[in-house]
Amino acid sequence: MPDDWQNGGFGLYIHWPFCAAKCPYCDFNSHVSAHIDQAAWKAAYLKELARVAALTPGRVLGSVFFGGGTPSLMDPDTVAEIIHAVRGYWATANDLEITLEANPGSVEAGRFAAYRAGGVTRISMGIQALNDTDLRRLGRLHNTREALAAFEIARKEFDRVSFDLIYARQDQTLTAWRDELTQALSLAVDHLSLYQLTIEQGTAFGDRYSAGKLRGLPDEDLGADMFALTQDICGANGMPAYEVSNHARDGAWSKHNVMYWRYGDYLGIGPGAHGRITLNGRRFATECPRAPGQWLRMVDNGGAELAPQALSKSDQASEFLLMGLRMRDGIDMTRYAALSGKPLAQDALQDLIGLGMLRQEKSHLVVTDQGFVVLNAVIAKLLEA
Amino acid sequence: MTPLSHIRNFSIVAHIDHGKSTLADRLIQSTNTVADRDMKEQMLDSMDIERERGITIKAQTVRINYVAKNGEEYVLNLIDTPGHVDFAYEVSRSMRAVEGSLLVVDSTQGVEAQTLANVYHAIEADHDIVPVLNKIDLPAADCDRVAEQIEDVIGIDASDAIRVSAKTGIGIAETLEAIVQKLPAPKGERDAPLKAMLVDSWYDSYLGVIVLVRIMDGVLKKGDRIRMLSNGTVHHVDRIGVFRPQMTVIDELGPGELGFLTASIKQVRDTRVGDTITHEKKGTDVALPGFKPAQPVVFCGLFPVDSAEFEDLRDAIEKLALNDASFSFEMETSAALGFGFRCGFLGLLHLEVIRDRIEREYDIDLITTAPSVIYDIHMRDGSVMQLHNPADMPDLTLVDHLEEPRIKATILVPDDFLGDVLKLCQDRRGIQQDLTYAGSRAMVVYDLPLNEVVFDFYDRLKSVTKGYASFDYQMIGYRQDALVKMSILVNDEPVDALSTMVHRDRAETRGRAMVEKLKDLIPRHMFKIPIQAAIGGKVIARETLSAMRKDVTAKCYGGDATRKRKLLDKQKAGKKKMRQFGKVDIPQEAFISALKMDG
């Protein structure tokens, strides 16, 4: 019997932990550093790559994702050498997707051609807002004009370009978001990640929020209205959601992210990177140390990985469900039952179907429009028993 | 054995926080009863909960040897009584076991309601009383004013009140000397048949039940066979001793002495406070006056949050009941909450102490249902039944009328807050009995229904008076009133654990307040939930909890899987703190919080 991960595919995630500045909403593993020894980092990534490649011989790689931090601060040369090494270690799919996250500043845009030459096939840009006041509030270093210019350059260099917007921002009205989203859709973009601003603990926004100093955030009702509006406008413009926050034209889905949501296997290297990897029929959760200095030292000493955790049946089933139901095309319940060792609880399932949150077609389970906006509650209910 | 003339038995009467425990500690310390290195604060409060809350639940004694100024050695027996109104009967028994009291009043605060309640116990027990003004080291101390207040309000001479700072030690020597000089020696006949009062008792896992006794007449020795007058049970005394304050075994206890006995008694239930103990043979048959069995006045249901813990709860309750004769329980089945126990308590503090102990010592999460009092239901056929639980309310067509217990509440309050206190009492269906002033403090006496007080009256009183009011009460009997059972329906299903008895005229207000509270307490679900209050079939208040509109994680990628899964596991654990009614999850705290009134 093939391993479960083959239903989701196999990908590689590379984490670059540095940013030019820390954004107040961001809880990713990012650090601001005055001096980065690019050569040392390149050597370390290549060494880690060799370590994880040895664990997964014979696999076919479907995607590579350079995330961060701000990977567009990497030397194009570093990116190119990593890609070159990757192609040497694994057979790759014909449509291998290699995405790099980029800041839409003018400096970064100047490197896009070099990234493309090095093998990057897709750019995902953190534009976040098309409004200079809000960009400043979000702590972004670029302005709208620079972002649009960077987008034009990316468009010329790459067949596939995506960008992120954050909405449900402080003092944002429904009308303002409608206008901004409409402007975004008017650009020649084929993929958009549209995230509602989430206040995370341990961020600058989190601290301000706890102190009662982050005002003007939308309430639950406005948040729900904005989500619904987003679905409507994007759908009407040929960019329906294929996942909770991700919208694309036909065929423009992010292969790498879909691999996560379909619960494939992925290697994660770089500070704080996580992985899921099936070895000898057992799925493990892997994690790398978060601090850049510690990561470098551990690479030197043979491998920057914390002790892998074997995932129990119920852990895997939970992860499959909570990732998979994020996709508009739903999940295969027989896969859930195989992972879990038992099918989904019928009473919870029937309740949720009765409430109009889920739709079942034979062994396929799909979240309805109504269910999507309360997906956390739907998943919690399914996993309650 | 000490001659009667050289024994002094006394208690300390004080309002909470007026320094009773500190003064007791200081008396113990200054007579070298306890070596300094073994001294800990509040020597006499042994249980964790007692120590933490600064309350005393069990009577404790300590024997102090004191060499007076006349050079003679005296035995001073201090009895520390529970100060709280819930334990009024225990206090009255402890008071009967001694001949005098130190009346401790905080010289910065003055007389409080609890001071009054306890000093009346002392006066009723014919005590000689020595007033002590404590905390004189504080700048706010006003001894003259407080002494005057003691004379005005209590009516005892306070002209030579001893001025003390238990904290710094000022006045301790004078206090000890006053105990010898001003308090009477006990009386008793050594040759008369044994007559001892059972003052209190508690369970010790090594020794069995420890019985605190005061010998009135006769002599009690190790090896004696004793008889309890109330139930005729006979026990063989295997140990006699006194507290210094640690247990110290001695050979015998004679008239006037306070001490303990053990007799391989298994259950505290077999030892009733106030009972008379005599010898099996040649004993007395004349009981000491005033004995009565403990009567719970407040009832509530205790249910395990996790129904799998029912047996653990049974075990915990049985163990606690072994050590507490005043706590009653019987199994209860609730449609909403499953299996649990209907428990009876002496009062709200007693309820809280037992509940805390179950949660803390036995690690069981509890749902506590609305506290209820006992209603007398006069049926059409002339019979009377006692209602402990609103869920058991019989069919109204069979009921002629209901009677509810009433109390006389005494409240002392600075006159700035008097208006708020009067309004609170009025809102709780109170009838004013008296209103007098002592300086800038008012003393208000109200006749109130107990059911308006058991729940959150004291919290409200503290809140409207910023903590300056003091409060005490006594039961005064039953009276008829227009009481009805109000049910609460959540998502159209009645939740029996939320049923309460209310006055007809106030039902709508209470019902409205409860459904509004529940609307805030119940988390939003994926569907809308009607919450209704009803009397019989008639809905008197309704709210609708709207469905949740948005609950979705914006970002979830490869690095988030672990965190999101753990979050789900945590939520699952959190759900264990909720109870499911039909399709609705109600958090455990809702059962109590829903009843709290803001006004």
PDB file of N, CA, C and O in Angstrom, chain B residues 214-257:
ATOM      1  N   ARG B 214     -14.876  19.788  77.507  1.00  0.00           N
ATOM      2  CA  ARG B 214     -14.743  20.615  78.702  1.00  0.00           C
ATOM      3  C   ARG B 214     -15.364  19.808  79.843  1.00  0.00           C
ATOM      4  O   ARG B 214     -16.533  19.418  79.760  1.00  0.00           O
ATOM      5  N   ILE B 215     -14.547  19.563  80.851  1.00  0.00           N
ATOM      6  CA  ILE B 215     -15.064  18.804  81.991  1.00  0.00           C
ATOM      7  C   ILE B 215     -15.837  19.769  82.911  1.00  0.00           C
ATOM      8  O   ILE B 215     -15.305  20.795  83.325  1.00  0.00           O
ATOM      9  N   MET B 216     -17.093  19.451  83.173  1.00  0.00           N
ATOM     10  CA  MET B 216     -17.907  20.257  84.082  1.00  0.00           C
ATOM     11  C   MET B 216     -17.787  19.704  85.513  1.00  0.00           C
ATOM     12  O   MET B 216     -17.457  20.415  86.437  1.00  0.00           O
ATOM     13  N   ASP B 217     -18.061  18.409  85.639  1.00  0.00           N
ATOM     14  CA  ASP B 217     -17.940  17.743  86.938  1.00  0.00           C
ATOM     15  C   ASP B 217     -17.212  16.420  86.716  1.00  0.00           C
ATOM     16  O   ASP B 217     -17.258  15.860  85.620  1.00  0.00           O
ATOM     17  N   GLY B 218     -16.638  15.904  87.796  1.00  0.00           N
ATOM     18  CA  GLY B 218     -16.017  14.587  87.736  1.00  0.00           C
ATOM     19  C   GLY B 218     -14.643  14.615  87.102  1.00  0.00           C
ATOM     20  O   GLY B 218     -14.085  15.687  86.823  1.00  0.00           O
ATOM     21  N   VAL B 219     -14.094  13.416  86.908  1.00  0.00           N
ATOM     22  CA  VAL B 219     -12.732  13.289  86.387  1.00  0.00           C
ATOM     23  C   VAL B 219     -12.747  12.280  85.241  1.00  0.00           C
ATOM     24  O   VAL B 219     -13.392  11.234  85.335  1.00  0.00           O
ATOM     25  N   LEU B 220     -12.061  12.611  84.184  1.00  0.00           N
ATOM     26  CA  LEU B 220     -11.962  11.722  83.024  1.00  0.00           C
ATOM     27  C   LEU B 220     -10.549  11.179  82.961  1.00  0.00           C
ATOM     28  O   LEU B 220      -9.573  11.937  83.001  1.00  0.00           O
ATOM     29  N   LYS B 221     -10.426   9.813  82.875  1.00  0.00           N
ATOM     30  CA  LYS B 221      -9.104   9.201  82.833  1.00  0.00           C
ATOM     31  C   LYS B 221      -8.981   8.290  81.632  1.00  0.00           C
ATOM     32  O   LYS B 221      -9.974   7.783  81.112  1.00  0.00           O
ATOM     33  N   LYS B 222      -7.746   8.049  81.280  1.00  0.00           N
ATOM     34  CA  LYS B 222      -7.477   7.082  80.227  1.00  0.00           C
ATOM     35  C   LYS B 222      -8.007   5.724  80.677  1.00  0.00           C
ATOM     36  O   LYS B 222      -7.862   5.354  81.850  1.00  0.00           O
ATOM     37  N   GLY B 223      -8.623   4.976  79.756  1.00  0.00           N
ATOM     38  CA  GLY B 223      -9.147   3.662  80.105  1.00  0.00           C
ATOM     39  C   GLY B 223     -10.612   3.693  80.523  1.00  0.00           C
ATOM     40  O   GLY B 223     -11.269   2.660  80.587  1.00  0.00           O
ATOM     41  N   ASP B 224     -11.151   4.892  80.790  1.00  0.00           N
ATOM     42  CA  ASP B 224     -12.563   4.997  81.163  1.00  0.00           C
ATOM     43  C   ASP B 224     -13.458   4.558  80.009  1.00  0.00           C
ATOM     44  O   ASP B 224     -13.111   4.733  78.840  1.00  0.00           O
ATOM     45  N   ARG B 225     -14.613   4.022  80.377  1.00  0.00           N
ATOM     46  CA  ARG B 225     -15.640   3.776  79.350  1.00  0.00           C
ATOM     47  C   ARG B 225     -16.660   4.912  79.444  1.00  0.00           C
ATOM     48  O   ARG B 225     -17.200   5.184  80.512  1.00  0.00           O
ATOM     49  N   ILE B 226     -16.849   5.572  78.332  1.00  0.00           N
ATOM     50  CA  ILE B 226     -17.718   6.746  78.355  1.00  0.00           C
ATOM     51  C   ILE B 226     -18.958   6.531  77.503  1.00  0.00           C
ATOM     52  O   ILE B 226     -18.967   5.703  76.590  1.00  0.00           O
ATOM     53  N   ARG B 227     -19.985   7.322  77.803  1.00  0.00           N
ATOM     54  CA  ARG B 227     -21.270   7.206  77.102  1.00  0.00           C
ATOM     55  C   ARG B 227     -21.669   8.596  76.604  1.00  0.00           C
ATOM     56  O   ARG B 227     -21.507   9.594  77.312  1.00  0.00           O
ATOM     57  N   MET B 228     -22.164   8.636  75.356  1.00  0.00           N
ATOM     58  CA  MET B 228     -22.695   9.883  74.792  1.00  0.00           C
ATOM     59  C   MET B 228     -24.184   9.926  75.142  1.00  0.00           C
ATOM     60  O   MET B 228     -24.924   8.998  74.805  1.00  0.00           O
ATOM     61  N   LEU B 229     -24.605  10.987  75.767  1.00  0.00           N
ATOM     62  CA  LEU B 229     -25.983  11.026  76.220  1.00  0.00           C
ATOM     63  C   LEU B 229     -26.995  11.073  75.073  1.00  0.00           C
ATOM     64  O   LEU B 229     -28.087  10.536  75.185  1.00  0.00           O
ATOM     65  N   SER B 230     -26.637  11.700  73.956  1.00  0.00           N
ATOM     66  CA  SER B 230     -27.632  11.884  72.891  1.00  0.00           C
ATOM     67  C   SER B 230     -28.005  10.561  72.229  1.00  0.00           C
ATOM     68  O   SER B 230     -29.137  10.379  71.816  1.00  0.00           O
ATOM     69  N   ASN B 231     -27.049   9.634  72.113  1.00  0.00           N
ATOM     70  CA  ASN B 231     -27.365   8.411  71.382  1.00  0.00           C
ATOM     71  C   ASN B 231     -26.986   7.143  72.139  1.00  0.00           C
ATOM     72  O   ASN B 231     -27.150   6.041  71.637  1.00  0.00           O
ATOM     73  N   GLY B 232     -26.457   7.307  73.328  1.00  0.00           N
ATOM     74  CA  GLY B 232     -26.194   6.143  74.180  1.00  0.00           C
ATOM     75  C   GLY B 232     -24.982   5.313  73.782  1.00  0.00           C
ATOM     76  O   GLY B 232     -24.711   4.283  74.382  1.00  0.00           O
ATOM     77  N   THR B 233     -24.233   5.765  72.752  1.00  0.00           N
ATOM     78  CA  THR B 233     -23.088   4.957  72.334  1.00  0.00           C
ATOM     79  C   THR B 233     -21.993   5.008  73.400  1.00  0.00           C
ATOM     80  O   THR B 233     -21.811   6.015  74.092  1.00  0.00           O
ATOM     81  N   VAL B 234     -21.293   3.874  73.510  1.00  0.00           N
ATOM     82  CA  VAL B 234     -20.257   3.742  74.527  1.00  0.00           C
ATOM     83  C   VAL B 234     -18.908   3.597  73.845  1.00  0.00           C
ATOM     84  O   VAL B 234     -18.792   2.926  72.821  1.00  0.00           O
ATOM     85  N   HIS B 235     -17.893   4.268  74.391  1.00  0.00           N
ATOM     86  CA  HIS B 235     -16.558   4.189  73.816  1.00  0.00           C
ATOM     87  C   HIS B 235     -15.538   4.000  74.921  1.00  0.00           C
ATOM     88  O   HIS B 235     -15.763   4.375  76.067  1.00  0.00           O
ATOM     89  N   HIS B 236     -14.418   3.442  74.533  1.00  0.00           N
ATOM     90  CA  HIS B 236     -13.341   3.181  75.480  1.00  0.00           C
ATOM     91  C   HIS B 236     -12.259   4.240  75.241  1.00  0.00           C
ATOM     92  O   HIS B 236     -11.683   4.324  74.158  1.00  0.00           O
ATOM     93  N   VAL B 237     -12.004   5.041  76.255  1.00  0.00           N
ATOM     94  CA  VAL B 237     -11.069   6.161  76.086  1.00  0.00           C
ATOM     95  C   VAL B 237      -9.640   5.631  76.017  1.00  0.00           C
ATOM     96  O   VAL B 237      -9.184   4.953  76.938  1.00  0.00           O
ATOM     97  N   ASP B 238      -8.955   5.898  74.918  1.00  0.00           N
ATOM     98  CA  ASP B 238      -7.585   5.381  74.833  1.00  0.00           C
ATOM     99  C   ASP B 238      -6.532   6.470  74.965  1.00  0.00           C
ATOM    100  O   ASP B 238      -5.342   6.177  75.011  1.00  0.00           O
ATOM    101  N   ARG B 239      -6.960   7.699  75.028  1.00  0.00           N
ATOM    102  CA  ARG B 239      -5.959   8.764  75.115  1.00  0.00           C
ATOM    103  C   ARG B 239      -6.621  10.033  75.644  1.00  0.00           C
ATOM    104  O   ARG B 239      -7.748  10.360  75.251  1.00  0.00           O
ATOM    105  N   ILE B 240      -5.920  10.719  76.529  1.00  0.00           N
ATOM    106  CA  ILE B 240      -6.416  11.995  77.054  1.00  0.00           C
ATOM    107  C   ILE B 240      -5.285  12.989  76.967  1.00  0.00           C
ATOM    108  O   ILE B 240      -4.114  12.627  77.160  1.00  0.00           O
ATOM    109  N   GLY B 241      -5.602  14.230  76.665  1.00  0.00           N
ATOM    110  CA  GLY B 241      -4.505  15.185  76.595  1.00  0.00           C
ATOM    111  C   GLY B 241      -4.980  16.615  76.482  1.00  0.00           C
ATOM    112  O   GLY B 241      -6.191  16.905  76.582  1.00  0.00           O
ATOM    113  N   VAL B 242      -4.008  17.477  76.311  1.00  0.00           N
ATOM    114  CA  VAL B 242      -4.296  18.901  76.124  1.00  0.00           C
ATOM    115  C   VAL B 242      -3.487  19.384  74.920  1.00  0.00           C
ATOM    116  O   VAL B 242      -2.564  18.706  74.472  1.00  0.00           O
ATOM    117  N   PHE B 243      -3.836  20.554  74.423  1.00  0.00           N
ATOM    118  CA  PHE B 243      -3.108  21.170  73.316  1.00  0.00           C
ATOM    119  C   PHE B 243      -2.211  22.277  73.849  1.00  0.00           C
ATOM    120  O   PHE B 243      -2.649  23.118  74.623  1.00  0.00           O
ATOM    121  N   ARG B 244      -0.953  22.224  73.408  1.00  0.00           N
ATOM    122  CA  ARG B 244      -0.033  23.287  73.886  1.00  0.00           C
ATOM    123  C   ARG B 244       0.691  23.974  72.732  1.00  0.00           C
ATOM    124  O   ARG B 244       1.879  24.261  72.883  1.00  0.00           O
ATOM    125  N   PRO B 245       0.247  24.269  71.620  1.00  0.00           N
ATOM    126  CA  PRO B 245      -0.998  23.805  71.029  1.00  0.00           C
ATOM    127  C   PRO B 245      -0.860  22.419  70.396  1.00  0.00           C
ATOM    128  O   PRO B 245      -1.858  21.878  69.937  1.00  0.00           O
ATOM    129  N   GLN B 246       0.386  21.866  70.349  1.00  0.00           N
ATOM    130  CA  GLN B 246       0.470  20.503  69.822  1.00  0.00           C
ATOM    131  C   GLN B 246      -0.072  19.536  70.869  1.00  0.00           C
ATOM    132  O   GLN B 246      -0.099  19.833  72.054  1.00  0.00           O
ATOM    133  N   MET B 247      -0.518  18.366  70.424  1.00  0.00           N
ATOM    134  CA  MET B 247      -1.181  17.435  71.333  1.00  0.00           C
ATOM    135  C   MET B 247      -0.194  16.907  72.361  1.00  0.00           C
ATOM    136  O   MET B 247       0.886  16.450  72.008  1.00  0.00           O
ATOM    137  N   THR B 248      -0.579  16.963  73.622  1.00  0.00           N
ATOM    138  CA  THR B 248       0.278  16.493  74.691  1.00  0.00           C
ATOM    139  C   THR B 248      -0.561  15.570  75.578  1.00  0.00           C
ATOM    140  O   THR B 248      -1.608  15.981  76.091  1.00  0.00           O
ATOM    141  N   VAL B 249      -0.130  14.333  75.715  1.00  0.00           N
ATOM    142  CA  VAL B 249      -0.916  13.356  76.473  1.00  0.00           C
ATOM    143  C   VAL B 249      -0.737  13.592  77.967  1.00  0.00           C
ATOM    144  O   VAL B 249       0.386  13.839  78.431  1.00  0.00           O
ATOM    145  N   ILE B 250      -1.840  13.564  78.722  1.00  0.00           N
ATOM    146  CA  ILE B 250      -1.755  13.646  80.183  1.00  0.00           C
ATOM    147  C   ILE B 250      -2.611  12.514  80.774  1.00  0.00           C
ATOM    148  O   ILE B 250      -3.269  11.778  80.029  1.00  0.00           O
ATOM    149  N   ASP B 251      -2.605  12.376  82.111  1.00  0.00           N
ATOM    150  CA  ASP B 251      -3.273  11.229  82.717  1.00  0.00           C
ATOM    151  C   ASP B 251      -4.765  11.431  82.909  1.00  0.00           C
ATOM    152  O   ASP B 251      -5.549  10.509  82.763  1.00  0.00           O
ATOM    153  N   GLU B 252      -5.140  12.640  83.286  1.00  0.00           N
ATOM    154  CA  GLU B 252      -6.562  12.847  83.552  1.00  0.00           C
ATOM    155  C   GLU B 252      -6.925  14.312  83.357  1.00  0.00           C
ATOM    156  O   GLU B 252      -6.074  15.198  83.370  1.00  0.00           O
ATOM    157  N   LEU B 253      -8.215  14.495  83.172  1.00  0.00           N
ATOM    158  CA  LEU B 253      -8.754  15.851  83.073  1.00  0.00           C
ATOM    159  C   LEU B 253      -9.784  15.992  84.193  1.00  0.00           C
ATOM    160  O   LEU B 253     -10.671  15.134  84.343  1.00  0.00           O
ATOM    161  N   GLY B 254      -9.643  17.080  84.966  1.00  0.00           N
ATOM    162  CA  GLY B 254     -10.567  17.276  86.085  1.00  0.00           C
ATOM    163  C   GLY B 254     -11.516  18.421  85.818  1.00  0.00           C
ATOM    164  O   GLY B 254     -11.493  19.029  84.739  1.00  0.00           O
ATOM    165  N   PRO B 255     -12.357  18.747  86.780  1.00  0.00           N
ATOM    166  CA  PRO B 255     -13.358  19.802  86.598  1.00  0.00           C
ATOM    167  C   PRO B 255     -12.711  21.113  86.172  1.00  0.00           C
ATOM    168  O   PRO B 255     -11.630  21.459  86.656  1.00  0.00           O
ATOM    169  N   GLY B 256     -13.363  21.801  85.257  1.00  0.00           N
ATOM    170  CA  GLY B 256     -12.856  23.097  84.825  1.00  0.00           C
ATOM    171  C   GLY B 256     -11.821  23.000  83.718  1.00  0.00           C
ATOM    172  O   GLY B 256     -11.458  24.008  83.129  1.00  0.00           O
ATOM    173  N   GLU B 257     -11.367  21.805  83.399  1.00  0.00           N
ATOM    174  CA  GLU B 257     -10.296  21.703  82.400  1.00  0.00           C
ATOM    175  C   GLU B 257     -10.847  21.476  81.001  1.00  0.00           C
ATOM    176  O   GLU B 257     -11.908  20.895  80.805  1.00  0.00           O
TER     177      GLU B 257
END
